[in-house]
PDB file of C-alpha atoms in Angstrom:
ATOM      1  CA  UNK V   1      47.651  60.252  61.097  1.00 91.00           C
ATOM      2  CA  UNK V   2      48.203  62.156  64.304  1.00 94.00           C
ATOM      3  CA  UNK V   3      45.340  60.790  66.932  1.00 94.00           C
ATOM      4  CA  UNK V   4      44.689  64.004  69.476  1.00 93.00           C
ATOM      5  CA  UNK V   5      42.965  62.467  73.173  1.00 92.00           C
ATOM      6  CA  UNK V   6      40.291  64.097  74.719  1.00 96.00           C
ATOM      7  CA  UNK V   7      39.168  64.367  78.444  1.00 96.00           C
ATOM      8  CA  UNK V   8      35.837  62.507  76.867  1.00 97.00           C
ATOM      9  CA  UNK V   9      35.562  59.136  76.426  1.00 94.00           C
ATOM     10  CA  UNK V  10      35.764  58.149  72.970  1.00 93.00           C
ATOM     11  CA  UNK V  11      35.599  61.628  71.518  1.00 95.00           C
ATOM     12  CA  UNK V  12      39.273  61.547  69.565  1.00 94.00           C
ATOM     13  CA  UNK V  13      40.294  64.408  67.261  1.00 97.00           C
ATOM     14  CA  UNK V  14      42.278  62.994  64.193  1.00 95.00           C
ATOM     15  CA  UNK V  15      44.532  64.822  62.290  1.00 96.00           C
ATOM     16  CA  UNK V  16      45.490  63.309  58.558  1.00 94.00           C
ATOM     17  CA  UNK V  17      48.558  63.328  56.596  1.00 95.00           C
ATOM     18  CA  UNK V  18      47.851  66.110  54.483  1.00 96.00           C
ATOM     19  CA  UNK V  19      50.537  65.758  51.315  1.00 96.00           C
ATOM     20  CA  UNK V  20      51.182  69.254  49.505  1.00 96.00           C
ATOM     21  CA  UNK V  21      52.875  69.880  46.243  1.00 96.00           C
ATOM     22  CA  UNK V  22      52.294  73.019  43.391  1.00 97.00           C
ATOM     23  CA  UNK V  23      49.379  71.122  42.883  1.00 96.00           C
ATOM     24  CA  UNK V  24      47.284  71.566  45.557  1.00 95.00           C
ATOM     25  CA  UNK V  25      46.873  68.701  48.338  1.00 95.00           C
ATOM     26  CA  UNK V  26      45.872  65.491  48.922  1.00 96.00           C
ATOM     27  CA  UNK V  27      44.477  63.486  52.085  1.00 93.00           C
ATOM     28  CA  UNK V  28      42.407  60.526  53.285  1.00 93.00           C
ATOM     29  CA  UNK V  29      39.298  61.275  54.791  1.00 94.00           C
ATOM     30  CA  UNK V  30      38.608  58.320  55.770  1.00 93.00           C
ATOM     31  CA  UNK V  31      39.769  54.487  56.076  1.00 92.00           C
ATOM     32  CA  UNK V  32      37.637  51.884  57.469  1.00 92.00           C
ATOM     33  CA  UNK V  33      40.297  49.559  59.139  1.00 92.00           C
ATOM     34  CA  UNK V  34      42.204  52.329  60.284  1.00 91.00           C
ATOM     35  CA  UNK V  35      39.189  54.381  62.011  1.00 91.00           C
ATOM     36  CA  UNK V  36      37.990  50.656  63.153  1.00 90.00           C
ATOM     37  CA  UNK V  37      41.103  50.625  64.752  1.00 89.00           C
ATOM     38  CA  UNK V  38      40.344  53.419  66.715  1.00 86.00           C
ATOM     39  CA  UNK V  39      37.242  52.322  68.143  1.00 83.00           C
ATOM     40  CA  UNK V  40      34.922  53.897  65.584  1.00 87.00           C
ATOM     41  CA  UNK V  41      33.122  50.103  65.205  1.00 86.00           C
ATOM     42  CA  UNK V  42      29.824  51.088  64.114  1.00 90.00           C
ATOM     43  CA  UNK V  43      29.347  51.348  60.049  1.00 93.00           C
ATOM     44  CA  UNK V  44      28.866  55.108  58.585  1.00 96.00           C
ATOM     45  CA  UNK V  45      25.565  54.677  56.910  1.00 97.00           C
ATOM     46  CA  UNK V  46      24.628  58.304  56.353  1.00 97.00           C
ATOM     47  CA  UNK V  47      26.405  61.593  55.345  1.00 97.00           C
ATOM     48  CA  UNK V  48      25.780  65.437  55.707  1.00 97.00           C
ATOM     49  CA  UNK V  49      26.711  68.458  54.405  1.00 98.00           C
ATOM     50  CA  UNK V  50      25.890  71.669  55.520  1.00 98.00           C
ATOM     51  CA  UNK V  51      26.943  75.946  54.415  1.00 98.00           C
ATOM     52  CA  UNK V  52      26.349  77.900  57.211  1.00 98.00           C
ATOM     53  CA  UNK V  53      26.826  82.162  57.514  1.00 98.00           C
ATOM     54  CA  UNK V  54      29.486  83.935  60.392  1.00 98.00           C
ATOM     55  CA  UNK V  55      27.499  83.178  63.584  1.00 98.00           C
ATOM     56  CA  UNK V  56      26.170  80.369  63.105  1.00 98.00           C
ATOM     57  CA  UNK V  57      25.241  77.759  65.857  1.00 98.00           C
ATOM     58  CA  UNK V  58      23.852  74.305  64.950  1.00 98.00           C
ATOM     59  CA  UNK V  59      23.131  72.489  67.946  1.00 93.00           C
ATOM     60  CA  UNK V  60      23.197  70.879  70.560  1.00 97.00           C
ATOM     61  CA  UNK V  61      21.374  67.427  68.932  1.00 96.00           C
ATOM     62  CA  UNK V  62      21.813  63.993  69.734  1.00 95.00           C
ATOM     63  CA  UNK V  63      19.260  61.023  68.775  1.00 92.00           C
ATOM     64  CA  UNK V  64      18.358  58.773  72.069  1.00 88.00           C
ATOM     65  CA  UNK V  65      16.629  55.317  70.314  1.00 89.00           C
ATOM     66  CA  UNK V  66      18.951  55.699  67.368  1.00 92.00           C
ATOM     67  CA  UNK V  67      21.638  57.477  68.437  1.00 93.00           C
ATOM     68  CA  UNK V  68      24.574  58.799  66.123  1.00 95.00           C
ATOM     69  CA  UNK V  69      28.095  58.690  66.037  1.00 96.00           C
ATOM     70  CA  UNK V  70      29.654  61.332  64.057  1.00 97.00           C
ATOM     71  CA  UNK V  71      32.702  61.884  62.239  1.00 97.00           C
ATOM     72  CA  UNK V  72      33.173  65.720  61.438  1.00 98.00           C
ATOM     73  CA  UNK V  73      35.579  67.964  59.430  1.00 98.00           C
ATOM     74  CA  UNK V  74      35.118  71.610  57.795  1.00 98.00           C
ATOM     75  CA  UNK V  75      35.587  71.466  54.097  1.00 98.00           C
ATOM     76  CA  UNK V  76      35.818  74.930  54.180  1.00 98.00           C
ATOM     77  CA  UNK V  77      35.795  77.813  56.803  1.00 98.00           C
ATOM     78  CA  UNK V  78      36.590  76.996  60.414  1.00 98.00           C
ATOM     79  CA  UNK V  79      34.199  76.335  63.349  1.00 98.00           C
ATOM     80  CA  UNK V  80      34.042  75.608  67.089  1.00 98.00           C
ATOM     81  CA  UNK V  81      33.254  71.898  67.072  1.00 98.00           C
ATOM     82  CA  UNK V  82      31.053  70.891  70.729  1.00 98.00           C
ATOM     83  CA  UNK V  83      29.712  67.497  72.210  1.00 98.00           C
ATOM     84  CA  UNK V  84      28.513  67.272  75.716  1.00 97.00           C
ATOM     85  CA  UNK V  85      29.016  63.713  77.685  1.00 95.00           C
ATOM     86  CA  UNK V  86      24.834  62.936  78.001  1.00 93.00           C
ATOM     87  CA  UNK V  87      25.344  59.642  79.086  1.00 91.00           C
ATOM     88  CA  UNK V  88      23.791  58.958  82.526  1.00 87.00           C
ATOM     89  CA  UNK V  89      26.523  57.418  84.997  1.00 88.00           C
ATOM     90  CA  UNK V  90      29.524  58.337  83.117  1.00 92.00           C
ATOM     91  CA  UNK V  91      32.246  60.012  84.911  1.00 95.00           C
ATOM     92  CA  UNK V  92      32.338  62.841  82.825  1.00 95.00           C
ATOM     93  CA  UNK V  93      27.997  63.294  82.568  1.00 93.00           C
ATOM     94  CA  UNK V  94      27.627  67.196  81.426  1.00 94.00           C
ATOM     95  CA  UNK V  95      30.717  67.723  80.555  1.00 97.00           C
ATOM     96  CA  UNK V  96      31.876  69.426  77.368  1.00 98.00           C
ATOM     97  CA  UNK V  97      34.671  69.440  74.814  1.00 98.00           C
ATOM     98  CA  UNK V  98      35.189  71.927  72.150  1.00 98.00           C
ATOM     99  CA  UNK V  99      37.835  72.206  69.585  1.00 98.00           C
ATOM    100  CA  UNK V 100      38.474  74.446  66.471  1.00 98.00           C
ATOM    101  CA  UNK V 101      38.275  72.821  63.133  1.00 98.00           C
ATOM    102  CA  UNK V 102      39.377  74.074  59.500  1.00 98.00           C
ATOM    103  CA  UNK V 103      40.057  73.475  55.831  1.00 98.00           C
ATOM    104  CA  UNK V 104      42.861  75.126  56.770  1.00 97.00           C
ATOM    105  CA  UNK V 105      44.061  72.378  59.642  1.00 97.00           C
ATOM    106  CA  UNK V 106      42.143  69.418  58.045  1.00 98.00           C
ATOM    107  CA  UNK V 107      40.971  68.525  61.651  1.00 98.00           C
ATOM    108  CA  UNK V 108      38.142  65.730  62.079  1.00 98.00           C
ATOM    109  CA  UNK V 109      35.948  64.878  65.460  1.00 97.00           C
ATOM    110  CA  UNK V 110      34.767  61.645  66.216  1.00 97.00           C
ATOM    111  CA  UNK V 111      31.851  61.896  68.391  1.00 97.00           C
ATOM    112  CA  UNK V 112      30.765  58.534  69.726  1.00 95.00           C
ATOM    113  CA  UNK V 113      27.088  57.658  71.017  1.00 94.00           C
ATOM    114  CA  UNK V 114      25.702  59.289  74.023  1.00 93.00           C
ATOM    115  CA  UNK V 115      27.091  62.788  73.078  1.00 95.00           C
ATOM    116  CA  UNK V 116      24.928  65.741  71.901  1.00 96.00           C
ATOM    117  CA  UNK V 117      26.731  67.858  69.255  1.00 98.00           C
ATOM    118  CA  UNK V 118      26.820  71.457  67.879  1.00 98.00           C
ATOM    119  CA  UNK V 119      29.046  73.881  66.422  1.00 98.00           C
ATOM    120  CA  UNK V 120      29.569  77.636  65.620  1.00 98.00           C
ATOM    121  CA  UNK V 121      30.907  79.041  62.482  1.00 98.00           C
ATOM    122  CA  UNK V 122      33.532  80.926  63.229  1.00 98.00           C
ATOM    123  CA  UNK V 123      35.025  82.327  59.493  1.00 98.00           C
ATOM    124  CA  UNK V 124      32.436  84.438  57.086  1.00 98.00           C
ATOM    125  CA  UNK V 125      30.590  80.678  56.164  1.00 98.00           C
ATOM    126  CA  UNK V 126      31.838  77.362  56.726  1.00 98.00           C
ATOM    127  CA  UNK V 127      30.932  74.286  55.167  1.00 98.00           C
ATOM    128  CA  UNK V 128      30.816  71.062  57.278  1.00 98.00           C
ATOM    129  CA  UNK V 129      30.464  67.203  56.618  1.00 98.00           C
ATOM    130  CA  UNK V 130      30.168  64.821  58.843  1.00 96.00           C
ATOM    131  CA  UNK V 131      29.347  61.111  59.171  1.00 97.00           C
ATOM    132  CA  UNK V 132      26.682  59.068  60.796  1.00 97.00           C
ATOM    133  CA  UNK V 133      26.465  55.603  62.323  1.00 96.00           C
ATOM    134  CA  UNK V 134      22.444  55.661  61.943  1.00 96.00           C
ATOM    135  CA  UNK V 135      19.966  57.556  59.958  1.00 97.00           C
ATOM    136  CA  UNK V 136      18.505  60.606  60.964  1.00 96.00           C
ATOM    137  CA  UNK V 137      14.827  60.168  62.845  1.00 95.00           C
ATOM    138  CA  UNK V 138      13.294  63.403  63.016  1.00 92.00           C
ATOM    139  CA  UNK V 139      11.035  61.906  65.391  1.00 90.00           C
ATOM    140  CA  UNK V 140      14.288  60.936  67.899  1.00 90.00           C
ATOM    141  CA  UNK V 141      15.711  64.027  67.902  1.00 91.00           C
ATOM    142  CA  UNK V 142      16.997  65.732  71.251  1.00 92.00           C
ATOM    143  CA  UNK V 143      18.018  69.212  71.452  1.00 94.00           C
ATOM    144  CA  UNK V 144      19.480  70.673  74.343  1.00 96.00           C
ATOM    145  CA  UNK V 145      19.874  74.569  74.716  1.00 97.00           C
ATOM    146  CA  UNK V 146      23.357  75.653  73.413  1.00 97.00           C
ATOM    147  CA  UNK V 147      23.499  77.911  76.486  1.00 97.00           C
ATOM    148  CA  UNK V 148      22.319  75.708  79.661  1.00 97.00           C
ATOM    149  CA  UNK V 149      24.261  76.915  82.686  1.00 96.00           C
ATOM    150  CA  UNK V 150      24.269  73.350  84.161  1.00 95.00           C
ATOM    151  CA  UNK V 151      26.630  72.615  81.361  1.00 97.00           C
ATOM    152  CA  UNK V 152      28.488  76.183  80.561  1.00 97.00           C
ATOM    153  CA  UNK V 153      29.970  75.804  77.090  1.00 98.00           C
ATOM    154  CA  UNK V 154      32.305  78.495  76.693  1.00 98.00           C
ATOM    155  CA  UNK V 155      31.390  79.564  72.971  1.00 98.00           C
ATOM    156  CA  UNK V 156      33.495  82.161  71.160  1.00 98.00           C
ATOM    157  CA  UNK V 157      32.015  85.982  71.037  1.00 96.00           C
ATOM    158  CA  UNK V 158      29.852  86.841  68.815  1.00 95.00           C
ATOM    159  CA  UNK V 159      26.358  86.886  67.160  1.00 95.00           C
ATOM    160  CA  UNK V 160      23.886  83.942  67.326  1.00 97.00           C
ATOM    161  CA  UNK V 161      21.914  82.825  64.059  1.00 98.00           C
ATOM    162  CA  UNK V 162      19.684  80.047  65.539  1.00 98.00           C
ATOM    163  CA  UNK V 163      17.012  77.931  63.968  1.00 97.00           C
ATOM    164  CA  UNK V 164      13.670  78.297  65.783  1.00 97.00           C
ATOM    165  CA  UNK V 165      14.098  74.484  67.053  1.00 95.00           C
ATOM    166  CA  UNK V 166      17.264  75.056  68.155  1.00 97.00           C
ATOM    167  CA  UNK V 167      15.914  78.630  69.785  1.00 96.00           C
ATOM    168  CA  UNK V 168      12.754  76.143  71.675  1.00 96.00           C
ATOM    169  CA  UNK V 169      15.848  73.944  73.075  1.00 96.00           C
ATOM    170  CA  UNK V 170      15.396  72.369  76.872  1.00 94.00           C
ATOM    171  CA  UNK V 171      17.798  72.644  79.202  1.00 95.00           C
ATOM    172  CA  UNK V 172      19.319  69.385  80.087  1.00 92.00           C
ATOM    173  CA  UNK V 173      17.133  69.203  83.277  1.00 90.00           C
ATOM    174  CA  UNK V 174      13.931  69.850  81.449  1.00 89.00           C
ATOM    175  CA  UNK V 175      15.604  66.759  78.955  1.00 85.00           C
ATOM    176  CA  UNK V 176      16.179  64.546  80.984  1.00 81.00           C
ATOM    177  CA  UNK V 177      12.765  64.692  82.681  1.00 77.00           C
ATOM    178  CA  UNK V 178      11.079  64.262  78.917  1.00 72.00           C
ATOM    179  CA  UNK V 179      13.753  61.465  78.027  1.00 68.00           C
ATOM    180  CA  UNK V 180      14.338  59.379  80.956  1.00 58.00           C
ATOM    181  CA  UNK V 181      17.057  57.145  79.288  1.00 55.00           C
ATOM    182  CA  UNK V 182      20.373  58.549  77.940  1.00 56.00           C
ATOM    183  CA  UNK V 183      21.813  55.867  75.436  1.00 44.00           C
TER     184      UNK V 183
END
């Protein structure tokens, strides 16, 4: 497996050993000593798969009392994979990563703790799993607007098919004035 550093801390991009034949292909998705390994500690307890349309964007989320780490990959289709550094006192506080992920380049994205995620569909649907390190709290949930200026994502072109939560986002200012405490 080919590890891929990012300028965030902890956020590691992993590309597997994909083996091809006349068959088709095969590849692990995932191996618990050799993911511990790589820092990702914290037991996967829930998984998630979504089927989103061209234009797409999911995001930005991030839980604060049980926060998630993620482990992402497109099972089919390609998106524009995001976190944002929302941990309070970290060097690199508001900063952003993005990288492109496929079925075609059987890319995965670990995002650690303290990171709000999103992504954009980028191919006519994509469908996306990832995996969590706690459960989902509907009740925890922090969504920061996919657009803030104070952060300045660079998303690809294109049209914008948001949910209506994810439309009512706060900017990270108005955030961190409703949640004091970035885990």
């Amino acid at each position: 497996m080919k590890i891929i550093k990012t300028p965030l801390e902890g956020v590691v991009v992993l590309e597997p050993d994909v083996y091809k034949d006349s068959r088709g292909f095969f590849l692990e998705t995932y191996h618990q000593e050799k993911y511990a390994a790589l820092g990702m500690l914290d037991p996967f307890v829930q998984d998630n798969h979504s089927r989103s349309a061209r234009g797409t964007l999911r995001g930005l989320h991030a839980q604060l009392r049980h926060p998630q780490g993620k482990l992402v990959r497109a099972l089919a289709g390609e998106i524009f994979d995001v976190m944002v550094d929302i941990r309070r006192g970290s060097p690199t506080y508001k900063q952003w990563y993005g990288i492109n992920l496929s079925a075609e380049n059987f890319r995965q994205c670990y995002v650690p703790t303290g990171y709000a995620h999103g992504f954009y569909v980028l191919s006519d649907f994509a469908e996306v799993e990832y995996k969590c390190t706690a459960l989902y709290d509907p009740s925890d949930e922090l969504r920061l607007l996919w657009n803030d200026p104070a952060i300045g994502i660079a998303w690809p072109p294109g049209p914008r098919l948001l949910s209506s939560k994810d439309e009512a986002a706060l900017p990270l200012s108005q955030c961190e004035k409703v949640f004091p405490v970035f885990k």
